[in-house]
Amino acid sequence: QDDNPLENMVQTPELPNVEDWSFMEKLKIEQELFGFYFSGHPLDRYKTEITSFSNVDYSKLDMIGIKAPVRIAGFVTGKKVIRDRQGREMCFFDLDYMGQKIEAMMYASRYADFANLLEQGNVVFVKGTRNEKSEDEFKIIVDEVIPVSEIRARFSEGLCIQLDKNIMTDDNMSRLAEITRKYPGEHKLAFKLNSTEYIHNGNQQNDTKVITTYSKKLKISLDEQYVEKIKQIFGDENVFYLGSGF
């Protein structure tokens, strides 16, 4: 006799085997259901690209001059398409950078080339200028839109690691050499160091200079796994890409 007769009366449904949602899919659903993210942020995985290729301080946007060139990243949170006087489509859209909203627009002459990239939820890099008609608010006129996932491959010449005496240990440098040998490629590997010179003129003064030096023997691949491993050793804040004019 069964101890629990209910087990024979209730059938447990078989759950289908489905692929797990991608990181971005999870974030989109969290935003739709709860109005906020708790698994992460859409820009988290691109922090190194954003730090390396943005030319603005996101905490001081109001200090950027009118018509000044702007390179900035964010994900598209709103979009409004209208027609200009000639009947061509132009676009107003919002970029979100870590909760900070940035208003942007594209004239018809440029929007036609990038309309497919400005869908809600897309993470993009934009290039343009500060809007001269919005002196009291930071708004930008966009000339070019690039998926942030393509920035590294299209514009980076290599990887740079910022070193100081606290992280430039024998163990860390040995791990760097071991990992780097597994990811050979054609890109540069550079190191940025603070060099302190002591000047004796009665009183001792510290004159700190930043020196960038390039490895002559090692050429690397900018494989995402390699970059992540390097960041695990030296910290996200000490690893960035070498730009090539974006």
Tab-separated table of C-alpha atoms in Angstrom:
chain	number	residue	atom	x	y	z
A	1	GLN	CA	0.000	0.000	0.000
A	2	ASP	CA	1.344	3.409	-0.975
A	3	ASP	CA	2.175	5.791	1.844
A	4	ASN	CA	0.920	8.724	-0.227
A	5	PRO	CA	-1.937	7.803	-2.594
A	6	LEU	CA	-1.976	11.356	-3.989
A	7	GLU	CA	1.217	10.604	-5.870
A	8	ASN	CA	-0.699	8.170	-8.075
A	9	MET	CA	-3.462	10.706	-8.673
A	10	VAL	CA	-1.342	13.708	-9.627
A	11	GLN	CA	0.906	13.545	-12.666
A	12	THR	CA	4.028	15.697	-12.679
A	13	PRO	CA	4.246	17.500	-16.016
A	14	GLU	CA	7.395	17.074	-18.059
A	15	LEU	CA	9.159	20.374	-18.557
A	16	PRO	CA	10.706	20.975	-21.974
A	17	ASN	CA	14.448	21.454	-22.301
A	18	VAL	CA	14.965	25.011	-23.508
A	19	GLU	CA	18.019	27.180	-23.901
A	20	ASP	CA	18.699	29.673	-21.154
A	21	TRP	CA	18.015	33.312	-21.995
A	22	SER	CA	20.964	35.415	-23.000
A	23	PHE	CA	22.186	38.098	-20.610
A	24	MET	CA	20.521	40.846	-22.650
A	25	GLU	CA	17.244	38.897	-22.902
A	26	LYS	CA	17.168	38.500	-19.111
A	27	LEU	CA	17.713	42.218	-18.617
A	28	LYS	CA	14.990	43.111	-21.113
A	29	ILE	CA	12.457	40.886	-19.348
A	30	GLU	CA	13.470	42.217	-15.913
A	31	GLN	CA	12.947	45.775	-17.118
A	32	GLU	CA	9.551	44.913	-18.605
A	33	LEU	CA	8.328	43.047	-15.514
A	34	PHE	CA	9.857	45.001	-12.649
A	35	GLY	CA	10.926	48.332	-14.112
A	36	PHE	CA	14.568	47.833	-13.090
A	37	TYR	CA	17.504	45.450	-13.561
A	38	PHE	CA	18.799	43.073	-10.901
A	39	SER	CA	20.959	40.637	-12.929
A	40	GLY	CA	23.236	43.456	-14.050
A	41	HIS	CA	23.106	46.382	-16.445
A	42	PRO	CA	23.139	46.342	-20.272
A	43	LEU	CA	26.403	48.313	-20.276
A	44	ASP	CA	28.257	46.189	-17.707
A	45	ARG	CA	29.944	43.917	-20.231
A	46	TYR	CA	31.132	46.912	-22.272
A	47	LYS	CA	32.683	49.025	-19.506
A	48	THR	CA	36.192	48.657	-20.915
A	49	GLU	CA	35.096	49.725	-24.415
A	50	ILE	CA	33.169	52.684	-23.006
A	51	THR	CA	36.073	53.825	-20.825
A	52	SER	CA	38.531	53.432	-23.682
A	53	PHE	CA	36.639	55.146	-26.492
A	54	SER	CA	34.332	57.723	-24.877
A	55	ASN	CA	35.731	61.244	-24.863
A	56	VAL	CA	33.455	62.625	-22.144
A	57	ASP	CA	33.159	62.482	-18.368
A	58	TYR	CA	29.620	61.220	-17.857
A	59	SER	CA	29.397	62.981	-14.492
A	60	LYS	CA	30.250	66.370	-16.046
A	61	LEU	CA	28.247	66.473	-19.259
A	62	ASP	CA	27.096	70.033	-18.582
A	63	MET	CA	30.715	71.197	-18.883
A	64	ILE	CA	31.007	70.113	-22.524
A	65	GLY	CA	31.045	73.096	-24.838
A	66	ILE	CA	28.454	73.876	-27.493
A	67	LYS	CA	29.269	72.131	-30.804
A	68	ALA	CA	32.045	70.173	-29.069
A	69	PRO	CA	32.686	66.698	-30.544
A	70	VAL	CA	31.107	63.912	-28.510
A	71	ARG	CA	31.690	60.171	-28.421
A	72	ILE	CA	29.324	58.525	-25.986
A	73	ALA	CA	27.693	55.162	-25.280
A	74	GLY	CA	24.327	54.052	-24.008
A	75	PHE	CA	21.362	51.861	-24.762
A	76	VAL	CA	18.359	53.112	-26.655
A	77	THR	CA	15.359	53.585	-24.356
A	78	GLY	CA	13.029	55.707	-26.461
A	79	LYS	CA	12.641	56.673	-30.089
A	80	LYS	CA	10.427	59.043	-32.037
A	81	VAL	CA	10.528	59.294	-35.816
A	82	ILE	CA	9.101	62.339	-37.574
A	83	ARG	CA	9.315	63.752	-41.084
A	84	ASP	CA	11.180	66.894	-41.987
A	85	ARG	CA	9.916	69.583	-44.388
A	86	GLN	CA	11.012	67.481	-47.346
A	87	GLY	CA	9.113	64.435	-46.113
A	88	ARG	CA	12.211	62.520	-45.034
A	89	GLU	CA	12.375	60.606	-41.764
A	90	MET	CA	14.488	62.025	-38.942
A	91	CYS	CA	14.784	60.674	-35.418
A	92	PHE	CA	14.783	61.762	-31.781
A	93	PHE	CA	15.944	59.136	-29.296
A	94	ASP	CA	17.129	58.699	-25.723
A	95	LEU	CA	20.312	57.002	-24.593
A	96	ASP	CA	20.582	55.588	-21.092
A	97	TYR	CA	23.988	55.443	-19.446
A	98	MET	CA	23.746	53.798	-16.017
A	99	GLY	CA	20.422	55.517	-15.320
A	100	GLN	CA	21.481	58.840	-16.830
A	101	LYS	CA	19.308	59.874	-19.782
A	102	ILE	CA	20.894	61.606	-22.757
A	103	GLU	CA	18.702	63.139	-25.456
A	104	ALA	CA	19.879	62.777	-29.039
A	105	MET	CA	18.672	63.432	-32.547
A	106	MET	CA	19.651	62.489	-36.100
A	107	TYR	CA	18.786	64.511	-39.164
A	108	ALA	CA	17.290	62.719	-42.142
A	109	SER	CA	20.535	62.795	-44.111
A	110	ARG	CA	22.181	60.560	-41.480
A	111	TYR	CA	19.243	58.654	-40.009
A	112	ALA	CA	18.605	56.685	-43.210
A	113	ASP	CA	21.995	54.993	-42.817
A	114	PHE	CA	21.573	54.007	-39.154
A	115	ALA	CA	17.824	53.531	-38.584
A	116	ASN	CA	18.141	49.778	-38.035
A	117	LEU	CA	20.621	50.300	-35.168
A	118	LEU	CA	18.342	52.596	-33.175
A	119	GLU	CA	15.884	49.997	-31.955
A	120	GLN	CA	14.881	50.089	-28.295
A	121	GLY	CA	17.288	48.112	-26.123
A	122	ASN	CA	20.221	48.267	-28.539
A	123	VAL	CA	23.546	49.200	-26.953
A	124	VAL	CA	25.350	51.668	-29.195
A	125	PHE	CA	28.218	54.117	-29.444
A	126	VAL	CA	27.308	57.428	-31.038
A	127	LYS	CA	29.496	60.112	-32.505
A	128	GLY	CA	28.341	63.682	-32.964
A	129	THR	CA	28.357	67.156	-31.420
A	130	ARG	CA	26.616	68.928	-28.568
A	131	ASN	CA	23.421	70.543	-29.811
A	132	GLU	CA	23.899	74.312	-30.039
A	133	LYS	CA	20.144	74.885	-29.577
A	134	SER	CA	20.145	73.320	-26.087
A	135	GLU	CA	22.476	75.448	-23.989
A	136	ASP	CA	20.698	74.627	-20.726
A	137	GLU	CA	20.590	70.867	-21.289
A	138	PHE	CA	23.068	68.353	-22.643
A	139	LYS	CA	21.682	67.133	-25.965
A	140	ILE	CA	23.576	65.822	-28.952
A	141	ILE	CA	23.242	65.790	-32.715
A	142	VAL	CA	24.386	62.362	-33.890
A	143	ASP	CA	26.311	61.762	-37.105
A	144	GLU	CA	27.238	58.101	-36.678
A	145	VAL	CA	25.935	55.088	-34.756
A	146	ILE	CA	28.007	51.955	-34.123
A	147	PRO	CA	26.991	48.819	-32.209
A	148	VAL	CA	29.123	48.840	-29.084
A	149	SER	CA	29.905	45.158	-29.663
A	150	GLU	CA	31.838	46.141	-32.814
A	151	ILE	CA	33.931	48.928	-31.314
A	152	ARG	CA	36.784	46.725	-30.103
A	153	ALA	CA	37.274	44.962	-33.431
A	154	ARG	CA	36.920	48.085	-35.589
A	155	PHE	CA	38.855	50.687	-33.655
A	156	SER	CA	41.263	49.107	-31.186
A	157	GLU	CA	44.965	48.780	-31.915
A	158	GLY	CA	45.680	46.762	-28.802
A	159	LEU	CA	45.382	46.471	-25.055
A	160	CYS	CA	46.964	48.613	-22.357
A	161	ILE	CA	47.458	47.637	-18.719
A	162	GLN	CA	47.991	50.315	-16.108
A	163	LEU	CA	50.490	49.128	-13.520
A	164	ASP	CA	51.593	50.259	-10.093
A	165	LYS	CA	53.713	48.666	-7.398
A	166	ASN	CA	50.681	47.095	-5.715
A	167	ILE	CA	49.620	45.002	-8.692
A	168	MET	CA	52.949	44.589	-10.498
A	169	THR	CA	53.839	41.511	-8.455
A	170	ASP	CA	55.919	38.576	-9.692
A	171	ASP	CA	52.840	36.355	-9.510
A	172	ASN	CA	50.649	38.708	-11.545
A	173	MET	CA	53.314	39.252	-14.194
A	174	SER	CA	53.921	35.491	-14.485
A	175	ARG	CA	50.197	34.895	-14.917
A	176	LEU	CA	50.065	37.643	-17.547
A	177	ALA	CA	52.892	36.047	-19.523
A	178	GLU	CA	51.339	32.586	-19.294
A	179	ILE	CA	47.894	33.727	-20.454
A	180	THR	CA	49.253	35.989	-23.196
A	181	ARG	CA	51.195	33.129	-24.788
A	182	LYS	CA	47.876	31.311	-25.256
A	183	TYR	CA	46.328	34.195	-27.219
A	184	PRO	CA	48.820	35.210	-29.928
A	185	GLY	CA	47.668	37.753	-32.491
A	186	GLU	CA	48.529	40.971	-34.302
A	187	HIS	CA	47.575	43.613	-31.724
A	188	LYS	CA	49.847	45.614	-29.448
A	189	LEU	CA	50.284	45.010	-25.731
A	190	ALA	CA	51.175	48.149	-23.804
A	191	PHE	CA	51.839	49.084	-20.197
A	192	LYS	CA	51.242	52.418	-18.527
A	193	LEU	CA	53.396	53.159	-15.482
A	194	ASN	CA	53.803	56.051	-13.087
A	195	SER	CA	57.465	57.006	-12.868
A	196	THR	CA	58.419	59.200	-9.910
A	197	GLU	CA	61.586	61.295	-10.165
A	198	TYR	CA	63.102	62.964	-7.127
A	199	ILE	CA	64.426	66.466	-7.658
A	200	HIS	CA	66.779	67.785	-5.021
A	201	ASN	CA	66.714	71.579	-4.772
A	202	GLY	CA	66.965	72.035	-1.070
A	203	ASN	CA	63.546	70.375	-0.688
A	204	GLN	CA	62.522	66.998	-2.051
A	205	GLN	CA	59.707	67.121	-4.590
A	206	ASN	CA	57.836	64.408	-6.403
A	207	ASP	CA	57.470	64.815	-10.146
A	208	THR	CA	55.258	61.994	-11.393
A	209	LYS	CA	55.323	61.163	-15.074
A	210	VAL	CA	53.161	58.637	-16.904
A	211	ILE	CA	55.158	56.393	-19.192
A	212	THR	CA	53.610	54.118	-21.823
A	213	THR	CA	55.783	51.294	-23.059
A	214	TYR	CA	55.041	48.595	-25.635
A	215	SER	CA	56.004	44.949	-25.574
A	216	LYS	CA	58.471	44.273	-28.382
A	217	LYS	CA	58.075	40.499	-28.294
A	218	LEU	CA	54.379	39.923	-27.604
A	219	LYS	CA	51.547	40.513	-30.045
A	220	ILE	CA	48.104	39.602	-28.781
A	221	SER	CA	44.613	38.638	-29.844
A	222	LEU	CA	41.821	40.882	-28.561
A	223	ASP	CA	39.703	37.835	-27.872
A	224	GLU	CA	37.053	38.665	-25.268
A	225	GLN	CA	38.117	35.733	-23.065
A	226	TYR	CA	41.712	36.976	-23.035
A	227	VAL	CA	40.672	40.493	-22.046
A	228	GLU	CA	38.440	39.161	-19.255
A	229	LYS	CA	41.273	37.049	-17.845
A	230	ILE	CA	43.583	40.055	-17.826
A	231	LYS	CA	40.964	42.120	-16.014
A	232	GLN	CA	40.642	39.379	-13.395
A	233	ILE	CA	44.349	39.754	-12.655
A	234	PHE	CA	44.763	43.541	-12.723
A	235	GLY	CA	41.220	44.828	-12.185
A	236	ASP	CA	38.710	46.331	-14.623
A	237	GLU	CA	39.860	49.864	-13.861
A	238	ASN	CA	43.431	49.101	-14.976
A	239	VAL	CA	42.715	47.554	-18.385
A	240	PHE	CA	41.663	49.521	-21.457
A	241	TYR	CA	41.929	49.452	-25.222
A	242	LEU	CA	44.337	51.445	-27.348
A	243	GLY	CA	42.264	53.563	-29.731
A	244	SER	CA	42.829	54.161	-33.409
A	245	GLY	CA	40.917	57.338	-34.102
A	246	PHE	CA	37.252	56.544	-33.500
